[in-house]
PDB file of C-alpha atoms in Angstrom:
ATOM      1  CA  LEU R  16     -36.863  18.895 -13.638  1.00 82.00           C
ATOM      2  CA  ASP R  17     -36.023  15.489 -12.274  1.00 84.00           C
ATOM      3  CA  PHE R  18     -34.192  15.225  -8.961  1.00 80.00           C
ATOM      4  CA  GLN R  19     -30.713  14.764 -10.477  1.00 82.00           C
ATOM      5  CA  GLU R  20     -31.124  17.895 -12.581  1.00 86.00           C
ATOM      6  CA  LYS R  21     -32.205  19.819  -9.489  1.00 81.00           C
ATOM      7  CA  VAL R  22     -29.187  18.560  -7.564  1.00 80.00           C
ATOM      8  CA  GLN R  23     -26.847  19.506 -10.413  1.00 82.00           C
ATOM      9  CA  LEU R  24     -28.325  23.002 -10.629  1.00 85.00           C
ATOM     10  CA  PHE R  25     -28.126  23.529  -6.880  1.00 79.00           C
ATOM     11  CA  SER R  26     -24.554  22.135  -6.676  1.00 78.00           C
ATOM     12  CA  THR R  27     -23.366  24.371  -9.495  1.00 81.00           C
ATOM     13  CA  TYR R  28     -24.731  27.470  -7.795  1.00 77.00           C
ATOM     14  CA  MET R  29     -23.334  26.327  -4.441  1.00 74.00           C
ATOM     15  CA  GLN R  30     -19.888  26.047  -6.020  1.00 72.00           C
ATOM     16  CA  TYR R  31     -20.252  29.563  -7.405  1.00 74.00           C
ATOM     17  CA  CYS R  32     -21.212  30.845  -3.957  1.00 73.00           C
ATOM     18  CA  THR R  33     -18.298  29.208  -2.151  1.00 67.00           C
ATOM     19  CA  GLU R  34     -15.551  29.768  -4.724  1.00 65.00           C
ATOM     20  CA  GLY R  35     -16.544  33.139  -6.167  1.00 61.00           C
ATOM     21  CA  GLU R  36     -16.597  34.208  -9.793  1.00 61.00           C
ATOM     22  CA  GLN R  37     -13.721  33.450 -12.142  1.00 60.00           C
ATOM     23  CA  MET R  38     -12.537  36.267 -14.412  1.00 56.00           C
ATOM     24  CA  ASP R  39     -10.395  35.726 -17.512  1.00 58.00           C
ATOM     25  CA  LEU R  40      -7.541  38.169 -18.019  1.00 53.00           C
ATOM     26  CA  ALA R  41      -5.072  38.787 -20.803  1.00 51.00           C
ATOM     27  CA  PHE R  42      -2.494  36.184 -21.861  1.00 52.00           C
ATOM     28  CA  GLY R  43      -4.666  33.322 -20.659  1.00 55.00           C
ATOM     29  CA  THR R  44      -4.443  34.196 -16.957  1.00 51.00           C
ATOM     30  CA  LYS R  45      -7.407  33.863 -14.646  1.00 49.00           C
ATOM     31  CA  ILE R  46      -8.350  35.238 -11.228  1.00 46.00           C
ATOM     32  CA  ARG R  47     -11.179  34.315  -8.926  1.00 48.00           C
ATOM     33  CA  LEU R  48     -13.109  37.126  -7.256  1.00 49.00           C
ATOM     34  CA  ALA R  49     -14.206  36.828  -3.647  1.00 53.00           C
ATOM     35  CA  SER R  50     -17.718  35.476  -3.220  1.00 57.00           C
ATOM     36  CA  ASP R  51     -20.572  37.751  -2.224  1.00 68.00           C
ATOM     37  CA  PRO R  52     -22.229  36.759   1.094  1.00 67.00           C
ATOM     38  CA  ALA R  53     -25.581  37.740  -0.421  1.00 76.00           C
ATOM     39  CA  GLU R  54     -25.247  34.837  -2.822  1.00 74.00           C
ATOM     40  CA  PHE R  55     -25.751  32.390   0.055  1.00 70.00           C
ATOM     41  CA  GLU R  56     -29.165  33.948   0.725  1.00 77.00           C
ATOM     42  CA  ARG R  57     -30.058  33.311  -2.915  1.00 81.00           C
ATOM     43  CA  LEU R  58     -28.710  29.777  -2.587  1.00 75.00           C
ATOM     44  CA  GLU R  59     -31.073  29.117   0.297  1.00 79.00           C
ATOM     45  CA  LYS R  60     -33.989  30.443  -1.741  1.00 81.00           C
ATOM     46  CA  LEU R  61     -32.925  28.309  -4.693  1.00 82.00           C
ATOM     47  CA  GLY R  62     -32.914  25.225  -2.484  1.00 80.00           C
ATOM     48  CA  TYR R  63     -36.461  26.042  -1.360  1.00 78.00           C
ATOM     49  CA  LEU R  64     -37.653  26.549  -4.955  1.00 83.00           C
ATOM     50  CA  LEU R  65     -36.086  23.257  -6.068  1.00 82.00           C
ATOM     51  CA  GLY R  66     -37.537  21.361  -3.128  1.00 83.00           C
ATOM     52  CA  ILE R  67     -34.103  20.418  -1.729  1.00 78.00           C
ATOM     53  CA  GLY R  68     -34.336  20.208   2.045  1.00 77.00           C
ATOM     54  CA  LYS R  69     -31.788  21.237   4.670  1.00 76.00           C
ATOM     55  CA  ASN R  70     -30.496  17.690   5.092  1.00 77.00           C
ATOM     56  CA  GLU R  71     -29.946  17.257   1.367  1.00 79.00           C
ATOM     57  CA  GLN R  72     -28.267  20.666   1.201  1.00 71.00           C
ATOM     58  CA  GLY R  73     -25.939  19.640   4.015  1.00 70.00           C
ATOM     59  CA  MET R  74     -25.041  16.427   2.230  1.00 75.00           C
ATOM     60  CA  LEU R  75     -24.361  18.267  -1.015  1.00 74.00           C
ATOM     61  CA  GLY R  76     -22.230  20.802   0.837  1.00 69.00           C
ATOM     62  CA  GLY R  77     -20.238  18.024   2.467  1.00 74.00           C
ATOM     63  CA  ALA R  78     -19.685  16.297  -0.860  1.00 77.00           C
ATOM     64  CA  MET R  79     -18.529  19.541  -2.431  1.00 75.00           C
ATOM     65  CA  SER R  80     -16.144  20.230   0.438  1.00 78.00           C
ATOM     66  CA  THR R  81     -14.708  16.745   0.031  1.00 83.00           C
ATOM     67  CA  GLU R  82     -14.121  17.264  -3.690  1.00 80.00           C
ATOM     68  CA  ARG R  83     -12.538  20.663  -3.088  1.00 78.00           C
ATOM     69  CA  PHE R  84     -10.259  19.182  -0.449  1.00 83.00           C
ATOM     70  CA  LYS R  85      -9.196  16.345  -2.745  1.00 85.00           C
ATOM     71  CA  SER R  86      -8.385  18.872  -5.462  1.00 83.00           C
ATOM     72  CA  ALA R  87      -6.365  20.878  -2.951  1.00 85.00           C
ATOM     73  CA  ILE R  88      -4.388  17.763  -1.998  1.00 87.00           C
ATOM     74  CA  LYS R  89      -3.466  17.119  -5.640  1.00 85.00           C
ATOM     75  CA  LYS R  90      -2.432  20.742  -6.068  1.00 84.00           C
ATOM     76  CA  GLU R  91      -0.215  20.686  -2.964  1.00 85.00           C
ATOM     77  CA  MET R  92       1.329  17.337  -3.959  1.00 83.00           C
ATOM     78  CA  GLY R  93       2.221  18.587  -7.412  1.00 80.00           C
ATOM     79  CA  ILE R  94       4.434  16.508  -9.670  1.00 73.00           C
ATOM     80  CA  SER R  95       6.648  15.294  -6.826  1.00 73.00           C
ATOM     81  CA  GLY R  96       3.794  13.470  -5.109  1.00 74.00           C
ATOM     82  CA  ARG R  97       5.157  14.537  -1.719  1.00 77.00           C
ATOM     83  CA  LEU R  98       3.510  16.410   1.141  1.00 82.00           C
ATOM     84  CA  PRO R  99       6.018  18.013   3.505  1.00 82.00           C
ATOM     85  CA  ASP R 100       4.787  19.299   6.863  1.00 85.00           C
ATOM     86  CA  GLU R 101       4.219  22.873   5.678  1.00 88.00           C
ATOM     87  CA  LYS R 102       1.925  21.703   2.884  1.00 88.00           C
ATOM     88  CA  LYS R 103       0.034  19.431   5.261  1.00 87.00           C
ATOM     89  CA  SER R 104      -0.494  22.421   7.551  1.00 89.00           C
ATOM     90  CA  THR R 105      -2.013  24.316   4.636  1.00 88.00           C
ATOM     91  CA  LEU R 106      -4.348  21.401   3.912  1.00 89.00           C
ATOM     92  CA  TYR R 107      -5.456  21.244   7.539  1.00 88.00           C
ATOM     93  CA  GLU R 108      -6.357  24.942   7.337  1.00 87.00           C
ATOM     94  CA  TYR R 109      -8.485  24.213   4.279  1.00 82.00           C
ATOM     95  CA  ALA R 110     -10.118  21.307   6.081  1.00 85.00           C
ATOM     96  CA  GLU R 111     -11.081  23.543   9.001  1.00 85.00           C
ATOM     97  CA  GLN R 112     -12.510  26.205   6.657  1.00 78.00           C
ATOM     98  CA  TRP R 113     -14.582  23.599   4.820  1.00 75.00           C
ATOM     99  CA  SER R 114     -15.835  21.825   7.977  1.00 80.00           C
ATOM    100  CA  ILE R 115     -13.848  18.646   7.348  1.00 84.00           C
ATOM    101  CA  SER R 116     -12.655  16.771  10.428  1.00 89.00           C
ATOM    102  CA  LYS R 117      -8.934  16.111  10.879  1.00 89.00           C
ATOM    103  CA  GLU R 118      -9.652  12.369  10.819  1.00 90.00           C
ATOM    104  CA  ASP R 119     -11.369  12.624   7.428  1.00 89.00           C
ATOM    105  CA  ALA R 120      -8.653  14.958   6.155  1.00 89.00           C
ATOM    106  CA  ASP R 121      -5.901  12.508   7.156  1.00 90.00           C
ATOM    107  CA  LYS R 122      -7.782   9.680   5.471  1.00 90.00           C
ATOM    108  CA  MET R 123      -8.092  11.580   2.194  1.00 90.00           C
ATOM    109  CA  ILE R 124      -4.423  12.630   2.339  1.00 88.00           C
ATOM    110  CA  GLU R 125      -3.299   9.024   2.828  1.00 84.00           C
ATOM    111  CA  GLU R 126      -5.538   7.838  -0.004  1.00 84.00           C
ATOM    112  CA  ALA R 127      -4.067  10.459  -2.329  1.00 86.00           C
ATOM    113  CA  LEU R 128      -0.499   9.544  -1.388  1.00 81.00           C
ATOM    114  CA  SER R 129      -1.215   5.848  -1.884  1.00 77.00           C
ATOM    115  CA  ALA R 130      -2.808   6.533  -5.266  1.00 79.00           C
ATOM    116  CA  LYS R 131       0.270   8.524  -6.315  1.00 81.00           C
ATOM    117  CA  VAL R 132       2.576   5.685  -5.284  1.00 76.00           C
ATOM    118  CA  ALA R 133       0.354   3.200  -7.097  1.00 75.00           C
ATOM    119  CA  ASP R 134       0.616   5.274 -10.294  1.00 78.00           C
ATOM    120  CA  GLU R 135       4.408   5.344  -9.958  1.00 76.00           C
ATOM    121  CA  LEU R 136       4.517   1.583  -9.485  1.00 75.00           C
ATOM    122  CA  LYS R 137       2.247   0.948 -12.464  1.00 74.00           C
ATOM    123  CA  THR R 138       4.474   3.128 -14.640  1.00 77.00           C
ATOM    124  CA  GLN R 139       7.558   1.202 -13.542  1.00 74.00           C
ATOM    125  CA  MET R 140       5.764  -2.116 -14.005  1.00 69.00           C
ATOM    126  CA  SER R 141       4.715  -1.253 -17.548  1.00 70.00           C
ATOM    127  CA  SER R 142       8.316  -0.392 -18.427  1.00 69.00           C
ATOM    128  CA  GLY R 143       9.665  -3.494 -16.691  1.00 69.00           C
ATOM    129  CA  ASP R 144      11.788  -1.459 -14.282  1.00 72.00           C
ATOM    130  CA  LEU R 145      10.042  -2.320 -11.007  1.00 77.00           C
ATOM    131  CA  THR R 146      12.226  -4.291  -8.586  1.00 81.00           C
ATOM    132  CA  LEU R 147      11.634  -5.921  -5.227  1.00 85.00           C
ATOM    133  CA  ASP R 148      14.115  -3.539  -3.604  1.00 84.00           C
ATOM    134  CA  GLN R 149      12.085  -0.556  -4.841  1.00 81.00           C
ATOM    135  CA  VAL R 150       8.852  -2.019  -3.476  1.00 83.00           C
ATOM    136  CA  ARG R 151      10.477  -2.745  -0.102  1.00 83.00           C
ATOM    137  CA  ALA R 152      11.888   0.786   0.066  1.00 81.00           C
ATOM    138  CA  MET R 153       8.498   2.337  -0.743  1.00 76.00           C
ATOM    139  CA  LYS R 154       6.823   0.153   1.860  1.00 77.00           C
ATOM    140  CA  LYS R 155       9.314   1.299   4.482  1.00 76.00           C
ATOM    141  CA  GLU R 156       9.378   4.990   3.565  1.00 70.00           C
ATOM    142  CA  LYS R 157       5.728   5.528   2.640  1.00 65.00           C
ATOM    143  CA  ASP R 158       3.987   2.698   4.512  1.00 66.00           C
ATOM    144  CA  LEU R 159       2.892   1.284   1.167  1.00 69.00           C
ATOM    145  CA  ASP R 160       0.042  -1.224   1.186  1.00 75.00           C
ATOM    146  CA  VAL R 161       1.261  -3.603  -1.515  1.00 79.00           C
ATOM    147  CA  ASN R 162      -2.026  -5.526  -1.456  1.00 78.00           C
ATOM    148  CA  THR R 163      -3.848  -2.538  -2.933  1.00 74.00           C
ATOM    149  CA  VAL R 164      -1.292  -1.395  -5.521  1.00 75.00           C
ATOM    150  CA  LEU R 165       0.135  -4.729  -6.769  1.00 81.00           C
ATOM    151  CA  ASP R 166      -1.975  -7.708  -7.773  1.00 83.00           C
ATOM    152  CA  ILE R 167      -1.149 -11.117  -6.318  1.00 88.00           C
ATOM    153  CA  GLY R 168       0.261 -12.378  -9.627  1.00 87.00           C
ATOM    154  CA  THR R 169       2.802  -9.553  -9.774  1.00 84.00           C
ATOM    155  CA  ARG R 170       3.843 -10.138  -6.171  1.00 88.00           C
ATOM    156  CA  ASP R 171       4.197 -13.887  -6.761  1.00 91.00           C
ATOM    157  CA  ARG R 172       6.419 -13.340  -9.791  1.00 88.00           C
ATOM    158  CA  MET R 173       8.513 -10.786  -7.948  1.00 88.00           C
ATOM    159  CA  PHE R 174       9.059 -13.196  -5.060  1.00 92.00           C
ATOM    160  CA  LEU R 175       9.948 -16.134  -7.323  1.00 92.00           C
ATOM    161  CA  LYS R 176      12.461 -13.993  -9.188  1.00 90.00           C
ATOM    162  CA  HIS R 177      14.084 -13.061  -5.878  1.00 90.00           C
ATOM    163  CA  VAL R 178      14.225 -16.715  -4.818  1.00 92.00           C
ATOM    164  CA  GLU R 179      15.985 -17.578  -8.082  1.00 91.00           C
ATOM    165  CA  THR R 180      18.492 -14.763  -7.563  1.00 89.00           C
ATOM    166  CA  SER R 181      19.095 -15.842  -3.966  1.00 90.00           C
ATOM    167  CA  PHE R 182      20.093 -19.357  -5.059  1.00 92.00           C
ATOM    168  CA  THR R 183      22.288 -18.266  -7.980  1.00 90.00           C
ATOM    169  CA  GLU R 184      24.011 -15.131  -6.670  1.00 88.00           C
ATOM    170  CA  ALA R 185      24.793 -16.040  -3.064  1.00 85.00           C
ATOM    171  CA  PRO R 186      25.960 -14.738  -0.717  1.00 83.00           C
ATOM    172  CA  ALA R 187      25.427 -11.155  -1.894  1.00 80.00           C
ATOM    173  CA  ASN R 188      21.698 -11.609  -2.568  1.00 76.00           C
ATOM    174  CA  PHE R 189      20.883 -14.204   0.081  1.00 85.00           C
ATOM    175  CA  ASP R 190      19.299 -13.857   3.498  1.00 87.00           C
ATOM    176  CA  ALA R 191      17.448 -16.882   4.863  1.00 87.00           C
ATOM    177  CA  GLU R 192      15.233 -14.872   7.234  1.00 89.00           C
ATOM    178  CA  ASP R 193      14.244 -12.503   4.425  1.00 89.00           C
ATOM    179  CA  LEU R 194      13.563 -15.360   2.059  1.00 90.00           C
ATOM    180  CA  LEU R 195      11.495 -17.529   4.381  1.00 91.00           C
ATOM    181  CA  LYS R 196       9.569 -14.897   6.325  1.00 92.00           C
ATOM    182  CA  THR R 197      10.293 -11.160   5.981  1.00 92.00           C
ATOM    183  CA  ILE R 198       9.799 -10.706   2.229  1.00 92.00           C
ATOM    184  CA  PRO R 199       6.629 -12.861   2.013  1.00 93.00           C
ATOM    185  CA  GLU R 200       5.173 -10.785   4.872  1.00 91.00           C
ATOM    186  CA  GLU R 201       6.105  -7.514   3.146  1.00 89.00           C
ATOM    187  CA  LEU R 202       4.545  -8.689  -0.116  1.00 90.00           C
ATOM    188  CA  GLY R 203       1.351  -9.810   1.611  1.00 90.00           C
ATOM    189  CA  LEU R 204       1.891 -13.454   0.666  1.00 92.00           C
ATOM    190  CA  ASP R 205       0.938 -16.532   2.668  1.00 94.00           C
ATOM    191  CA  VAL R 206       4.132 -16.959   4.723  1.00 93.00           C
ATOM    192  CA  SER R 207       3.604 -20.667   5.336  1.00 94.00           C
ATOM    193  CA  LYS R 208       3.049 -21.447   1.650  1.00 94.00           C
ATOM    194  CA  ALA R 209       5.938 -19.199   0.583  1.00 93.00           C
ATOM    195  CA  SER R 210       8.268 -20.900   3.070  1.00 93.00           C
ATOM    196  CA  LYS R 211       7.304 -24.352   1.811  1.00 93.00           C
ATOM    197  CA  LEU R 212       7.874 -23.222  -1.771  1.00 93.00           C
ATOM    198  CA  VAL R 213      11.334 -21.862  -0.948  1.00 93.00           C
ATOM    199  CA  LYS R 214      12.313 -25.108   0.794  1.00 93.00           C
ATOM    200  CA  LYS R 215      11.042 -27.180  -2.132  1.00 93.00           C
ATOM    201  CA  LEU R 216      12.970 -25.091  -4.669  1.00 93.00           C
ATOM    202  CA  ALA R 217      16.089 -25.175  -2.496  1.00 93.00           C
ATOM    203  CA  ASP R 218      15.926 -28.954  -2.170  1.00 93.00           C
ATOM    204  CA  ASP R 219      15.454 -29.346  -5.936  1.00 93.00           C
ATOM    205  CA  ARG R 220      18.484 -27.155  -6.673  1.00 94.00           C
ATOM    206  CA  LYS R 221      20.974 -28.740  -4.268  1.00 94.00           C
ATOM    207  CA  ARG R 222      22.163 -31.646  -6.402  1.00 95.00           C
ATOM    208  CA  PRO R 223      22.448 -29.662  -9.677  1.00 95.00           C
ATOM    209  CA  THR R 224      24.359 -26.979  -7.768  1.00 96.00           C
ATOM    210  CA  LEU R 225      26.747 -29.550  -6.297  1.00 96.00           C
ATOM    211  CA  ILE R 226      27.326 -30.968  -9.784  1.00 96.00           C
ATOM    212  CA  GLN R 227      28.189 -27.471 -10.978  1.00 96.00           C
ATOM    213  CA  ALA R 228      30.578 -26.909  -8.048  1.00 95.00           C
ATOM    214  CA  VAL R 229      32.438 -30.178  -8.683  1.00 94.00           C
ATOM    215  CA  SER R 230      32.598 -29.439 -12.398  1.00 94.00           C
ATOM    216  CA  MET R 231      34.191 -26.050 -11.733  1.00 93.00           C
ATOM    217  CA  LEU R 232      36.531 -27.697  -9.218  1.00 92.00           C
ATOM    218  CA  ARG R 233      37.719 -30.174 -11.852  1.00 91.00           C
ATOM    219  CA  GLN R 234      38.334 -27.318 -14.281  1.00 91.00           C
ATOM    220  CA  LYS R 235      40.321 -25.465 -11.589  1.00 89.00           C
ATOM    221  CA  LYS R 236      38.130 -22.372 -11.850  1.00 89.00           C
ATOM    222  CA  LYS R 237      38.365 -20.862  -8.408  1.00 88.00           C
ATOM    223  CA  ALA R 238      35.809 -18.037  -8.633  1.00 90.00           C
ATOM    224  CA  GLU R 239      33.192 -20.239 -10.298  1.00 92.00           C
ATOM    225  CA  THR R 240      33.790 -23.025  -7.762  1.00 93.00           C
ATOM    226  CA  MET R 241      33.331 -20.609  -4.855  1.00 92.00           C
ATOM    227  CA  GLN R 242      30.173 -19.135  -6.423  1.00 93.00           C
ATOM    228  CA  ALA R 243      28.605 -22.556  -6.907  1.00 95.00           C
ATOM    229  CA  ALA R 244      29.661 -23.560  -3.368  1.00 95.00           C
ATOM    230  CA  TYR R 245      28.022 -20.465  -1.897  1.00 94.00           C
ATOM    231  CA  ASN R 246      24.864 -21.187  -3.894  1.00 94.00           C
ATOM    232  CA  LEU R 247      24.879 -24.725  -2.505  1.00 95.00           C
ATOM    233  CA  VAL R 248      25.181 -23.374   1.034  1.00 94.00           C
ATOM    234  CA  ALA R 249      22.299 -20.944   0.387  1.00 94.00           C
ATOM    235  CA  CYS R 250      20.077 -23.814  -0.758  1.00 94.00           C
ATOM    236  CA  HIS R 251      20.968 -25.879   2.309  1.00 93.00           C
ATOM    237  CA  LEU R 252      20.374 -23.001   4.736  1.00 92.00           C
ATOM    238  CA  SER R 253      16.950 -22.476   3.176  1.00 92.00           C
ATOM    239  CA  ASP R 254      16.057 -26.165   3.207  1.00 86.00           C
ATOM    240  CA  ALA R 255      17.992 -27.656   6.151  1.00 76.00           C
ATOM    241  CA  GLY R 256      17.301 -31.067   4.650  1.00 82.00           C
ATOM    242  CA  ASP R 257      19.465 -34.103   3.968  1.00 88.00           C
ATOM    243  CA  ALA R 258      23.033 -34.044   2.718  1.00 92.00           C
ATOM    244  CA  VAL R 259      23.664 -34.557  -1.001  1.00 93.00           C
ATOM    245  CA  ALA R 260      25.371 -37.850  -1.786  1.00 92.00           C
ATOM    246  CA  TRP R 261      28.414 -37.890  -4.092  1.00 93.00           C
ATOM    247  CA  PRO R 262      30.312 -41.014  -5.264  1.00 93.00           C
ATOM    248  CA  ASN R 263      33.816 -39.508  -5.207  1.00 93.00           C
ATOM    249  CA  THR R 264      34.756 -38.811  -1.582  1.00 92.00           C
ATOM    250  CA  SER R 265      38.055 -37.131  -2.445  1.00 91.00           C
ATOM    251  CA  GLU R 266      36.295 -34.517  -4.606  1.00 93.00           C
ATOM    252  CA  ILE R 267      33.843 -33.742  -1.841  1.00 92.00           C
ATOM    253  CA  GLU R 268      36.642 -33.340   0.681  1.00 92.00           C
ATOM    254  CA  ASP R 269      38.696 -31.171  -1.688  1.00 91.00           C
ATOM    255  CA  LEU R 270      35.643 -28.975  -2.249  1.00 93.00           C
ATOM    256  CA  TYR R 271      35.087 -28.662   1.492  1.00 93.00           C
ATOM    257  CA  VAL R 272      38.707 -27.885   2.400  1.00 92.00           C
ATOM    258  CA  GLY R 273      39.145 -25.387  -0.434  1.00 91.00           C
ATOM    259  CA  PHE R 274      35.878 -23.665   0.500  1.00 93.00           C
ATOM    260  CA  ALA R 275      36.694 -23.641   4.236  1.00 92.00           C
ATOM    261  CA  LYS R 276      39.924 -21.755   3.562  1.00 90.00           C
ATOM    262  CA  GLU R 277      37.964 -18.923   1.927  1.00 87.00           C
ATOM    263  CA  ALA R 278      34.619 -18.799   3.760  1.00 90.00           C
ATOM    264  CA  THR R 279      33.343 -17.825   7.201  1.00 89.00           C
ATOM    265  CA  PRO R 280      32.868 -20.434   9.963  1.00 91.00           C
ATOM    266  CA  ALA R 281      29.072 -20.303   9.574  1.00 90.00           C
ATOM    267  CA  SER R 282      29.304 -20.959   5.838  1.00 91.00           C
ATOM    268  CA  THR R 283      31.856 -23.728   6.403  1.00 93.00           C
ATOM    269  CA  GLU R 284      29.580 -25.446   8.929  1.00 93.00           C
ATOM    270  CA  ALA R 285      26.697 -25.373   6.445  1.00 93.00           C
ATOM    271  CA  MET R 286      28.958 -26.758   3.717  1.00 94.00           C
ATOM    272  CA  ALA R 287      30.011 -29.700   5.918  1.00 95.00           C
ATOM    273  CA  SER R 288      26.349 -30.413   6.613  1.00 94.00           C
ATOM    274  CA  VAL R 289      25.226 -30.394   2.979  1.00 95.00           C
ATOM    275  CA  LEU R 290      28.199 -32.556   1.939  1.00 95.00           C
ATOM    276  CA  GLY R 291      27.591 -35.025   4.762  1.00 94.00           C
ATOM    277  CA  ILE R 292      31.044 -34.603   6.288  1.00 93.00           C
ATOM    278  CA  GLU R 293      30.923 -35.197  10.035  1.00 93.00           C
ATOM    279  CA  GLY R 294      32.549 -36.751  13.072  1.00 93.00           C
ATOM    280  CA  SER R 295      36.250 -37.561  13.170  1.00 93.00           C
ATOM    281  CA  ARG R 296      36.732 -37.004   9.449  1.00 92.00           C
ATOM    282  CA  LEU R 297      35.340 -33.479   9.746  1.00 93.00           C
ATOM    283  CA  ALA R 298      37.700 -32.823  12.643  1.00 94.00           C
ATOM    284  CA  GLU R 299      40.652 -34.053  10.565  1.00 92.00           C
ATOM    285  CA  LEU R 300      39.741 -31.830   7.635  1.00 92.00           C
ATOM    286  CA  ASP R 301      39.234 -28.821   9.890  1.00 91.00           C
ATOM    287  CA  GLY R 302      42.663 -29.507  11.334  1.00 92.00           C
ATOM    288  CA  LEU R 303      44.148 -29.400   7.849  1.00 87.00           C
ATOM    289  CA  VAL R 304      42.417 -26.085   7.192  1.00 88.00           C
ATOM    290  CA  SER R 305      43.706 -24.614  10.465  1.00 87.00           C
ATOM    291  CA  SER R 306      47.269 -25.679   9.735  1.00 84.00           C
ATOM    292  CA  GLY R 307      47.146 -24.408   6.167  1.00 80.00           C
ATOM    293  CA  GLY R 308      47.462 -27.896   4.727  1.00 74.00           C
ATOM    294  CA  GLY R 309      45.194 -29.907   2.483  1.00 67.00           C
ATOM    295  CA  TYR R 310      43.629 -28.911  -0.812  1.00 66.00           C
ATOM    296  CA  ALA R 311      43.572 -25.266  -1.886  1.00 67.00           C
ATOM    297  CA  PHE R 312      41.727 -23.848  -4.853  1.00 67.00           C
ATOM    298  CA  GLU R 313      44.093 -22.810  -7.611  1.00 60.00           C
ATOM    299  CA  GLU R 314      43.811 -19.366  -9.109  1.00 52.00           C
ATOM    300  CA  ASP R 315      41.732 -19.043 -12.273  1.00 44.00           C
ATOM    301  CA  LEU R 316      43.490 -19.602 -15.549  1.00 35.00           C
ATOM    302  CA  ALA R 317      44.155 -16.446 -17.557  1.00 34.00           C
ATOM    303  CA  GLY R 318      40.969 -15.285 -19.221  1.00 35.00           C
ATOM    304  CA  ALA R 319      38.789 -17.790 -17.383  1.00 33.00           C
ATOM    305  CA  GLY R 320      36.013 -17.175 -14.919  1.00 34.00           C
ATOM    306  CA  SER R 321      35.785 -13.685 -13.452  1.00 35.00           C
ATOM    307  CA  GLY R 322      39.114 -12.488 -14.839  1.00 36.00           C
ATOM    308  CA  GLY R 323      41.115 -13.126 -11.701  1.00 38.00           C
ATOM    309  CA  GLU R 324      38.776 -11.470  -9.211  1.00 41.00           C
ATOM    310  CA  GLY R 325      38.783 -12.940  -5.735  1.00 42.00           C
ATOM    311  CA  PRO R 326      35.849 -14.886  -4.323  1.00 40.00           C
ATOM    312  CA  LYS R 327      32.858 -13.113  -2.867  1.00 37.00           C
ATOM    313  CA  LYS R 328      32.984 -12.852   0.889  1.00 37.00           C
ATOM    314  CA  ALA R 329      30.278 -14.703   2.749  1.00 35.00           C
ATOM    315  CA  LEU R 330      27.411 -12.879   4.354  1.00 32.00           C
ATOM    316  CA  PHE R 331      25.954 -15.938   6.062  1.00 33.00           C
TER     317      PHE R 331
END
C-alpha cells in the first residue's frame, strides 16, 4: 500500500471507532450504536501495522475532529443559517469532547456563518434582487466581510447605481456623508477614489439638472420642479464646486424663491449657492420669502406630474 492508501484505511477505521457502528432500520431510519472502547486498542495496533506513527495519528485525529465539528455546525445551522446561543453552547460541548480549542471552534463557526451569508448573497445576485440596503444590513447584523463575498466589480456597480439614485431621487435617497465616505468604507472601496468619482459625477450633472428644473418651472409643474431642484441641491452638496451660470436671471430667482418657500433652510442655502445668488440680492429674496411675497410655484395641472401630490420634504 502507498502512504495515502494507508492513511485512508486508518482514517476510516478511526471514524468507525469514534462514531460507532451505523445500523439501518425499517422505513429508511438509521441509528448509530455506541462505540466499543476495545476498538481503540485495535486502532492503535492498526496504526503500528501500517507504519503510521503517533504524530501522524494525532494529526489525522485532529483533522477528523475538525471535519466532524464542521458537519455539526452545518447541522445546527440548518436551513435558517442562524446559530442562537443555545446551539452555540451545544457546539462548544462538541468542541470540548473532540479536543478542539474554543478559539478554533469560534473560527470555524464564523467561517460557516460567512459562507452561509455568501451563498445567500450569490443567490440574490443571480436573480438580480441584491440591493445595497440588504448588503449594509447584513454587514451590520452579521459583521459581513463584503471583500470576501462580493467581488470588486459587483461592489463598484452597486455603488455607482446608488450614486445615480442619490442624484435623481433626492432628498429621500441622498446623504452626503454616506455617499462620500460611509458607503465606500462599508463596501471596501478606496474612499478617496470613490469620493473623487462622486464629485466628478455631481459636477457633470449640475447643469443638466438645472436645465430640467427650469424646464419644469416654465411648464408650471410644481412637483417635477421641486424634484429637479432637490436633485440639483444634492449634486451641489456632493461637489461643493462653482455655481451654475444661467442667462435668465428672473428664472433663476423665481426658482430660488419658489423652492425656498417649500424647503428647509439648509436646502435653501445650498440652492442659493448653486444658483450663484448672494449678497444684497439674496437678502432681498429671502425677505420676500419671509413675508410670503415673490414667486410661488403653482399647483400641477390636472393629470400632470405626480397627480397633485405635494413636494417631498427635504432631508438635508
